[in-house]
PDB file of C-alpha atoms in Angstrom:
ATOM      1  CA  UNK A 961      27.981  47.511 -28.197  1.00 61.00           C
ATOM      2  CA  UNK A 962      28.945  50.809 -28.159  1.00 76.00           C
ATOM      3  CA  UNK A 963      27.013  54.197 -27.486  1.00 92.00           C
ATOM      4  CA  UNK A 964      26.129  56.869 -28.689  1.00 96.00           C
ATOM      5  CA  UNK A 965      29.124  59.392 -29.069  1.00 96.00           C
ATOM      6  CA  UNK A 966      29.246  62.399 -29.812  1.00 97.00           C
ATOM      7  CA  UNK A 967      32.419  64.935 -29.958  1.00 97.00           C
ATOM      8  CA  UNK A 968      33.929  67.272 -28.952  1.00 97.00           C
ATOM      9  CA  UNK A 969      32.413  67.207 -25.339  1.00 96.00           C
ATOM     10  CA  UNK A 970      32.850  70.495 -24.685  1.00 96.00           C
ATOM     11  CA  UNK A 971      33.438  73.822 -26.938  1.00 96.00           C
ATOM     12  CA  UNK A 972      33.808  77.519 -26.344  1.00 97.00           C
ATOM     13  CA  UNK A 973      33.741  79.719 -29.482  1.00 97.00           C
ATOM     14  CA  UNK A 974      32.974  83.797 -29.601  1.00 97.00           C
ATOM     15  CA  UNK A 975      29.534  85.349 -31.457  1.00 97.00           C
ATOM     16  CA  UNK A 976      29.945  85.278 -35.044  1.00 97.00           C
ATOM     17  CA  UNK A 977      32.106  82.288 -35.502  1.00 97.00           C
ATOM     18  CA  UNK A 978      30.644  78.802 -36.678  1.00 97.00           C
ATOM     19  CA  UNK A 979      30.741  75.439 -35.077  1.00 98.00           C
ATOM     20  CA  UNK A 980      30.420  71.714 -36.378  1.00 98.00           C
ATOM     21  CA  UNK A 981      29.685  69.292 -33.992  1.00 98.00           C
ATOM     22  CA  UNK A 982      29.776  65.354 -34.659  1.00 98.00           C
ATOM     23  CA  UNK A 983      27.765  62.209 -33.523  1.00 98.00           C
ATOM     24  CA  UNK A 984      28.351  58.869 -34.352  1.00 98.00           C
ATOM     25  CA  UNK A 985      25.408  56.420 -33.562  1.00 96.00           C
ATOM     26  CA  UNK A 986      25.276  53.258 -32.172  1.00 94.00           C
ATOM     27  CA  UNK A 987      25.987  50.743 -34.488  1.00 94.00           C
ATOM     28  CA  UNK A 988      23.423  49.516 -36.981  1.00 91.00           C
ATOM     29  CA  UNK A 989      21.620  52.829 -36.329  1.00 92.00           C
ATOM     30  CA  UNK A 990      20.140  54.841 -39.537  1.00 92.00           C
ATOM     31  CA  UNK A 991      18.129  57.813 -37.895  1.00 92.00           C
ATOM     32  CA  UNK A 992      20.202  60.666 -36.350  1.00 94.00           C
ATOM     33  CA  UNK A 993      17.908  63.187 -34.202  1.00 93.00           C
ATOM     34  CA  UNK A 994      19.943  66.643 -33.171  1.00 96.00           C
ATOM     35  CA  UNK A 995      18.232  68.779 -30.090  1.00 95.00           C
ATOM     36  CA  UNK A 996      19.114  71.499 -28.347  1.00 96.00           C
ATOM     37  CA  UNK A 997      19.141  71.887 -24.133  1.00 94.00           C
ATOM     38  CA  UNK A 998      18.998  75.066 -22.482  1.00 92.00           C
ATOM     39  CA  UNK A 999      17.524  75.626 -19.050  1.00 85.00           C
ATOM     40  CA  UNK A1000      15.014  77.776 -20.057  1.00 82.00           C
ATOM     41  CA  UNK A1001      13.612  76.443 -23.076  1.00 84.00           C
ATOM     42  CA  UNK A1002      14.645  72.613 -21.948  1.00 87.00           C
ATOM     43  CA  UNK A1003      15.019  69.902 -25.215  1.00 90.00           C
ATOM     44  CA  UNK A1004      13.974  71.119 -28.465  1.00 91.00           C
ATOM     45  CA  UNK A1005      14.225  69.440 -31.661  1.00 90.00           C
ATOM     46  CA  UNK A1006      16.629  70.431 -33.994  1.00 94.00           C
ATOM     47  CA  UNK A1007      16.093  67.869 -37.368  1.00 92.00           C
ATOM     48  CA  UNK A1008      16.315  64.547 -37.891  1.00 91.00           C
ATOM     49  CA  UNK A1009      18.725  62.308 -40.786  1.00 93.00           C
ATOM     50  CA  UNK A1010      17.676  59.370 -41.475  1.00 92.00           C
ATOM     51  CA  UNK A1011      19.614  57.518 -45.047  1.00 91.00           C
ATOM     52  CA  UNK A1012      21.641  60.945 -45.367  1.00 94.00           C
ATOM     53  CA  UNK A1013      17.997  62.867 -46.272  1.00 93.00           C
ATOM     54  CA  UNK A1014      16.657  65.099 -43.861  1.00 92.00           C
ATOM     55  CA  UNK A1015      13.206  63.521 -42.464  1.00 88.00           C
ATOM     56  CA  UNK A1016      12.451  66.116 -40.168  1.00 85.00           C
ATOM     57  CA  UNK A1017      12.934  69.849 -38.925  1.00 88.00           C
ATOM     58  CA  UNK A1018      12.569  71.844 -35.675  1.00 89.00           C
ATOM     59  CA  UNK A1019      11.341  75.527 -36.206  1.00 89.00           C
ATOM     60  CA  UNK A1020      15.452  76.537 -35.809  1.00 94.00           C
ATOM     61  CA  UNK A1021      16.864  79.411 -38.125  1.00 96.00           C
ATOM     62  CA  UNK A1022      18.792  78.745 -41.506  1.00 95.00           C
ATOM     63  CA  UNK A1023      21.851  79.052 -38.989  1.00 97.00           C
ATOM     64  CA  UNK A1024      21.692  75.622 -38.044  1.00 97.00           C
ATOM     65  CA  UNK A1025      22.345  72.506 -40.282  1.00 97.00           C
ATOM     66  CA  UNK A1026      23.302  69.184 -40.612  1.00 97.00           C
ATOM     67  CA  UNK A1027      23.881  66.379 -43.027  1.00 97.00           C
ATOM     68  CA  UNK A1028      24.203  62.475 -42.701  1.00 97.00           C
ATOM     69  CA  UNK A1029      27.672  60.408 -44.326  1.00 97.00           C
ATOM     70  CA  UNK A1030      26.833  57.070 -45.874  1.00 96.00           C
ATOM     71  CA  UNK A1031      27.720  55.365 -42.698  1.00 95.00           C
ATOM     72  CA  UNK A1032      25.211  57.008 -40.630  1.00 95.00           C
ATOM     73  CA  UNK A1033      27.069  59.502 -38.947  1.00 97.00           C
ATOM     74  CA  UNK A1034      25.903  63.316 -38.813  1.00 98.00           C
ATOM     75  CA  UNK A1035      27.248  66.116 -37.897  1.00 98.00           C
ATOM     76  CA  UNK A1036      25.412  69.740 -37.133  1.00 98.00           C
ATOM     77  CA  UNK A1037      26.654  73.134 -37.853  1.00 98.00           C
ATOM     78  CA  UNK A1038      25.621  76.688 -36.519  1.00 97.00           C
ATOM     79  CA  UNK A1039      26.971  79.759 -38.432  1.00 95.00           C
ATOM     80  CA  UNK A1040      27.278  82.712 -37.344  1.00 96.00           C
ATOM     81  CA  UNK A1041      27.134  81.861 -33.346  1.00 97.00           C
ATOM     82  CA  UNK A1042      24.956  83.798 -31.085  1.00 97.00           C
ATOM     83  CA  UNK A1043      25.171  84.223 -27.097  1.00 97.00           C
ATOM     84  CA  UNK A1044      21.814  82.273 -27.015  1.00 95.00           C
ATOM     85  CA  UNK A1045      23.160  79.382 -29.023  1.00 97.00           C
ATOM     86  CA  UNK A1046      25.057  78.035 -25.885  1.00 97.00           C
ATOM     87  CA  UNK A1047      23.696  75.347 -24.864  1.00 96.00           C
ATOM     88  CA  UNK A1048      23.809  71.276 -24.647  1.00 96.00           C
ATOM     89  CA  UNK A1049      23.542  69.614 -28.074  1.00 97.00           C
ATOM     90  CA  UNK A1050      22.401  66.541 -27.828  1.00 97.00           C
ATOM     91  CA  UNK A1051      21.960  63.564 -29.958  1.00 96.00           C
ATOM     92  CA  UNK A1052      20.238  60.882 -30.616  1.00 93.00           C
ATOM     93  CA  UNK A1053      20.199  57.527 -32.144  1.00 92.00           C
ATOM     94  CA  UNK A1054      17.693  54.719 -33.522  1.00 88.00           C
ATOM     95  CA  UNK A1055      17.349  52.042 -35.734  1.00 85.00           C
ATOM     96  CA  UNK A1056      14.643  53.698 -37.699  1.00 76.00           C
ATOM     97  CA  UNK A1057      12.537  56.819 -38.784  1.00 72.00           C
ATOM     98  CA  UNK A1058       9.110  58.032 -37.941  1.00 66.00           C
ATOM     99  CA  UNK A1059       6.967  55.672 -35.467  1.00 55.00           C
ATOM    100  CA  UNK A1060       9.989  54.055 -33.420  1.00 55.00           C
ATOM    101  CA  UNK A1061      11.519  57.171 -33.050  1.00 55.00           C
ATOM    102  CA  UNK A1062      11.398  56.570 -29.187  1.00 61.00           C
ATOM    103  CA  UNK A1063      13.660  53.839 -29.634  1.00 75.00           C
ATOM    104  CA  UNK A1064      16.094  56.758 -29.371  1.00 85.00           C
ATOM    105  CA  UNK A1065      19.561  56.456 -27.653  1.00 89.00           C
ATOM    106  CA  UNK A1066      20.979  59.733 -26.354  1.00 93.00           C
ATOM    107  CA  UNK A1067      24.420  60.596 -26.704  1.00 95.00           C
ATOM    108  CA  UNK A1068      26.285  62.805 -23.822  1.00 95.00           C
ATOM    109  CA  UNK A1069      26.253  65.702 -25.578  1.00 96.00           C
ATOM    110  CA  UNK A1070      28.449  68.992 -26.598  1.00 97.00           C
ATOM    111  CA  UNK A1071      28.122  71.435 -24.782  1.00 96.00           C
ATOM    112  CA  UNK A1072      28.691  74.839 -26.469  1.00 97.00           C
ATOM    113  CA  UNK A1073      29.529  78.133 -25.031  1.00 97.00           C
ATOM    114  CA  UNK A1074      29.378  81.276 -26.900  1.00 97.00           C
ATOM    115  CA  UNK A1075      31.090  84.375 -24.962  1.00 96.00           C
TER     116      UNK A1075
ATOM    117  CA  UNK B1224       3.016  73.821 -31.975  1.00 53.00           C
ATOM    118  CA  UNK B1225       2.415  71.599 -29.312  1.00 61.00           C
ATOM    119  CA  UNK B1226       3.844  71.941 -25.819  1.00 74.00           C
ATOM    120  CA  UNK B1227       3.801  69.720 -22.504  1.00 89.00           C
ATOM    121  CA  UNK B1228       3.517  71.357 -18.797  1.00 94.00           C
ATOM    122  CA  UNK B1229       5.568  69.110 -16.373  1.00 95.00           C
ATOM    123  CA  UNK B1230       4.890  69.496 -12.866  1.00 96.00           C
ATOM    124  CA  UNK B1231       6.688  69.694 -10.123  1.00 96.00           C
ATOM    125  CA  UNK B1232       9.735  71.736 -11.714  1.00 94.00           C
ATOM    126  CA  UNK B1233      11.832  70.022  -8.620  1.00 95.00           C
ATOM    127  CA  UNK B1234      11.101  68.264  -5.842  1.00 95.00           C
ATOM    128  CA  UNK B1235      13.208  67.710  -2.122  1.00 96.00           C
ATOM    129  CA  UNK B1236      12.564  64.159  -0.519  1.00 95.00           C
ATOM    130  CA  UNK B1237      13.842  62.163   2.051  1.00 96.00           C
ATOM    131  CA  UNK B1238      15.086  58.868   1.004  1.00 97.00           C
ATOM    132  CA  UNK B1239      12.295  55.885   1.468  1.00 97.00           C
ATOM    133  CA  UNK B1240       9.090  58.277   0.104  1.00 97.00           C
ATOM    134  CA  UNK B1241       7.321  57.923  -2.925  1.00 97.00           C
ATOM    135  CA  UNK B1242       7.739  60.222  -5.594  1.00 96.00           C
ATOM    136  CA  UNK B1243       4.812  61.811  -8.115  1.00 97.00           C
ATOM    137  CA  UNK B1244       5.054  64.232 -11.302  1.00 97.00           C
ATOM    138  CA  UNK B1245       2.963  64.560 -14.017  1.00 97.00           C
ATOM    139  CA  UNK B1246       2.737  66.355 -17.967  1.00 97.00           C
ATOM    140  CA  UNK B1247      -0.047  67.766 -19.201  1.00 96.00           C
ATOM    141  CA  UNK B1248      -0.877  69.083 -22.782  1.00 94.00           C
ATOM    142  CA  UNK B1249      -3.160  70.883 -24.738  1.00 91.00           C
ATOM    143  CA  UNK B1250      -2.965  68.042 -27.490  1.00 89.00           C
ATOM    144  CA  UNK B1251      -3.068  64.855 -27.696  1.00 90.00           C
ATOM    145  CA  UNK B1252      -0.415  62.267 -28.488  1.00 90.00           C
ATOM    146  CA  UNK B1253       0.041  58.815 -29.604  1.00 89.00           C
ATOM    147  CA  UNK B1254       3.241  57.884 -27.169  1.00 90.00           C
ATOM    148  CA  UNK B1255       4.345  59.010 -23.761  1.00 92.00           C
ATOM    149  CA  UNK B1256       7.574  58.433 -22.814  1.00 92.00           C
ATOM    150  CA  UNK B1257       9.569  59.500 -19.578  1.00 95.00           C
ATOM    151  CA  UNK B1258      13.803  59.996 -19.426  1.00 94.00           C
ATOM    152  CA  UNK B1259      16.180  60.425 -16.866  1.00 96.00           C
ATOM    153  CA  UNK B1260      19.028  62.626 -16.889  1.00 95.00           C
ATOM    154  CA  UNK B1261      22.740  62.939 -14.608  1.00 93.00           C
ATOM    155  CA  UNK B1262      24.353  65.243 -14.478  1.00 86.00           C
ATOM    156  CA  UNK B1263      26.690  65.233 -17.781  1.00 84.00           C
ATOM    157  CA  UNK B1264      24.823  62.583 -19.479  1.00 89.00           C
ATOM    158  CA  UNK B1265      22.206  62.298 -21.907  1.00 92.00           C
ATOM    159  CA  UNK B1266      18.424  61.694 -21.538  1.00 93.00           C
ATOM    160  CA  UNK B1267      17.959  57.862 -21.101  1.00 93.00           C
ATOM    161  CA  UNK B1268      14.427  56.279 -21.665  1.00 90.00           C
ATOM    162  CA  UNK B1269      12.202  54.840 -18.504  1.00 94.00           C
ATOM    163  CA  UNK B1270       9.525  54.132 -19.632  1.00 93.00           C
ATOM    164  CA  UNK B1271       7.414  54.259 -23.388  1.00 91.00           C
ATOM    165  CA  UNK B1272       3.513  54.329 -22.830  1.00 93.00           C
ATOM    166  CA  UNK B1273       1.861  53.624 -26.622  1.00 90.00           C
ATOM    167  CA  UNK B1274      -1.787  53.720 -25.333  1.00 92.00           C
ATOM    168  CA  UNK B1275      -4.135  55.557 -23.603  1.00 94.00           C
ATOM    169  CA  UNK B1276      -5.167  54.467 -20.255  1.00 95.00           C
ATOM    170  CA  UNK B1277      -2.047  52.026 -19.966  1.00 94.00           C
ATOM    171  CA  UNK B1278      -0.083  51.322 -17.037  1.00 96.00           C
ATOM    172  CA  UNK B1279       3.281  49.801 -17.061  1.00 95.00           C
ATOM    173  CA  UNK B1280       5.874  49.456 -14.228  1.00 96.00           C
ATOM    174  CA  UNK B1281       9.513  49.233 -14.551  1.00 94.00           C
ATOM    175  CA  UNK B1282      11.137  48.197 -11.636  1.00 96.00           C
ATOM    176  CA  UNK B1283      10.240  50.772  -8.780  1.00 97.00           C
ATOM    177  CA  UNK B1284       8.886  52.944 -11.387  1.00 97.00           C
ATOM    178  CA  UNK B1285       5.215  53.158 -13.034  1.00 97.00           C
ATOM    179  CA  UNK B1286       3.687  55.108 -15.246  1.00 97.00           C
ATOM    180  CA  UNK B1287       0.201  55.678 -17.019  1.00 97.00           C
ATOM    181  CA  UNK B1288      -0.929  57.567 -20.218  1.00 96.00           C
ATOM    182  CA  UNK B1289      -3.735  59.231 -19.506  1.00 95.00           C
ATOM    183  CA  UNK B1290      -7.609  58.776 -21.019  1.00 95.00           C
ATOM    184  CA  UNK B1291      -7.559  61.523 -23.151  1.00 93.00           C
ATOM    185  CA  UNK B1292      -4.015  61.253 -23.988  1.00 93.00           C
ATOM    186  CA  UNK B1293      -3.354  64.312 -22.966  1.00 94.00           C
ATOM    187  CA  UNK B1294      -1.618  63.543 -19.793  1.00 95.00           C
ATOM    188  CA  UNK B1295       0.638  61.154 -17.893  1.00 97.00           C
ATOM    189  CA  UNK B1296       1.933  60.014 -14.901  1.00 97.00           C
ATOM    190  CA  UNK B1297       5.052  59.047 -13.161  1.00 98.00           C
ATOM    191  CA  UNK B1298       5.614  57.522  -9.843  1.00 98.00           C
ATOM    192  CA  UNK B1299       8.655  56.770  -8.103  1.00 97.00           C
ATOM    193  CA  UNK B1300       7.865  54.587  -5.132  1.00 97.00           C
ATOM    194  CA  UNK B1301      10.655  53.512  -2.218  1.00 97.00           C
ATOM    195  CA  UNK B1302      13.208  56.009  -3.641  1.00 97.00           C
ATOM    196  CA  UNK B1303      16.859  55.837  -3.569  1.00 96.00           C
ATOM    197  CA  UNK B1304      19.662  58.616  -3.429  1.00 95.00           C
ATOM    198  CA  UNK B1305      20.364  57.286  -7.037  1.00 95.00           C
ATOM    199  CA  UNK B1306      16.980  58.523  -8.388  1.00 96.00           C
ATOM    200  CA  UNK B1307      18.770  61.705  -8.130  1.00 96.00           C
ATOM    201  CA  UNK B1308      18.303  63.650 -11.457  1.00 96.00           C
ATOM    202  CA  UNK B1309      16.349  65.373 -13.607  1.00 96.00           C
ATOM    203  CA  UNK B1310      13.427  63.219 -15.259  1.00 97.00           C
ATOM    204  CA  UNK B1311      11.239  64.618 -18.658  1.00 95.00           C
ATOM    205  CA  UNK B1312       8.178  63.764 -19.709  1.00 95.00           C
ATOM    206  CA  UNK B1313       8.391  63.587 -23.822  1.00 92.00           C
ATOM    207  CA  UNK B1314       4.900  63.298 -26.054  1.00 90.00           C
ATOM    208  CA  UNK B1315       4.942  61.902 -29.855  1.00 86.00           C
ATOM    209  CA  UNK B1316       2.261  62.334 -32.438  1.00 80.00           C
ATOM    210  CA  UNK B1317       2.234  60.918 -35.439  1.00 75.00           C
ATOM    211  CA  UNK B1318       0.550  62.550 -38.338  1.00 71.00           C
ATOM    212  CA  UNK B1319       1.689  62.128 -41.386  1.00 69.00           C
ATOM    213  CA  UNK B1320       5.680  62.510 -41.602  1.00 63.00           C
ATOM    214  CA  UNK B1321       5.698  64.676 -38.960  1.00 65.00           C
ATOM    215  CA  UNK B1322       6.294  62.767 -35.317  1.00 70.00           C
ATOM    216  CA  UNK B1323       8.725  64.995 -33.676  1.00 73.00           C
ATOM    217  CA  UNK B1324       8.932  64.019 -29.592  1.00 80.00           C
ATOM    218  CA  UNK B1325       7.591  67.084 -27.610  1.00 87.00           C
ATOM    219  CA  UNK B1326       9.518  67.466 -24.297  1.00 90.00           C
ATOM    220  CA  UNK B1327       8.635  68.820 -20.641  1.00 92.00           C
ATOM    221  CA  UNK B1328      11.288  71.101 -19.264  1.00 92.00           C
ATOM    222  CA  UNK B1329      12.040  68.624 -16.673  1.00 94.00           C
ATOM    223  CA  UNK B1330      11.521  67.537 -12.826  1.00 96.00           C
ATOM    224  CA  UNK B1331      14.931  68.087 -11.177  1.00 95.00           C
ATOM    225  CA  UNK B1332      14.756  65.189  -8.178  1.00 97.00           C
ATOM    226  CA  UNK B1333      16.462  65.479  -5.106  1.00 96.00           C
ATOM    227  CA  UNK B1334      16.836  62.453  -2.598  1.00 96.00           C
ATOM    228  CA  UNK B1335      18.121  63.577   0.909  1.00 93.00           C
ATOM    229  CA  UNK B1336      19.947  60.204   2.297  1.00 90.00           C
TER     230      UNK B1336
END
């Protein structure tokens, strides 16, 4: 079965621009969970998709997004990139919403640099 | 909003010793749960704790939610120079259709063969 993948692996884009970012879960897998992974702040929740409907929001700005395609897979966007936006995006997978969320599978992640 | 304080933020060992960090919060939650990370990799789960005062073992690992679900445990015993990485601490309350996981900002471990 596969994992949790997630692409591109690796982006560099300059302040201003706008990045998507995909992740395809593991098969059979509804919920989509986006977080972010700095050093200094560590994992923080970004939202969560669950039937293509958004179930769940970090406190993130209106610059970052996402949406969920009928067959489960999400993708996350950031306009209008700032130098703190690098980071490690991560996701993560799970059959369901809500109470099993920690039956979460993590992707690798992107990780995004903003010069 | 809620936030977890992992301790130790990294730790040097020799290879053999027995390994302890812990998270503490200011609220309480309804699961613990503690990842591991490599290098390049995403979080993968250890061990899920789903009440308070339980212990469960996986392997060379064990780990206990604490009595007032605020806290919880992890213990590494025997290690390895594969337990090399970081491990997080990650707290879930449910209330309502909010049940975001909370996350530590990580133990980085280092085994010295």
């Amino acid at each position: 079965k596969a994992g949790v993948t997630q692409t591109p692996r690796y982006l560099i884009k300059t302040r201003g621009q706008q990045v998507t970012l995909s992740c395809s879960p593991i098969s059979g897998h509804r919920s989509v969970s986006w977080y972010q992974q700095t050093p200094g702040q560590g994992l923080q929740f970004l939202f969560e998709y669950f039937s293509e409907t958004q179930r769940n929001k970090g406190n993130f700005p209106g610059r970052f997004s996402g949406r969920q395609f009928s067959n489960s897979r999400s993708e996350m966007n950031v306009s209008t990139l700032e130098l703190g936006d690098s980071a490690l995006y991560l996701c993560a997978s799970s059959l369901a919403s809500g109470a099993f969320a920690n039956e979460q599978f993590f992707g690798p992640g992107t990780r995004l640099t903003v010069l | 909003g809620q936030q977890l304080n992992q301790s130790p933020q990294s730790m040097f060992i020799q290879e053999g010793e027995d390994v302890s960090m812990n998270c503490t919060s200011s609220s309480i939650f309804n699961t613990w749960l503690w990842y591991k990370q490599d290098p390049g990799e995403g979080p993968v789960l250890l061990i899920a704790l789903y009440k308070a005062g339980e212990l469960t073992s996986n392997g060379r690992l064990t780990a206990q939610f604490g009595i007032t679900r605020k806290d919880s445990f992890l213990n590494i015993s025997a290690s390895i120079p594969s337990d090399v990485g970081i491990y997080f601490c990650a707290g879930q309350f449910l209330s309502g259709s909010n049940y975001k996981l909370t996350f530590g900002k990580g133990t980085l471990l280092t085994v010295n063969p």
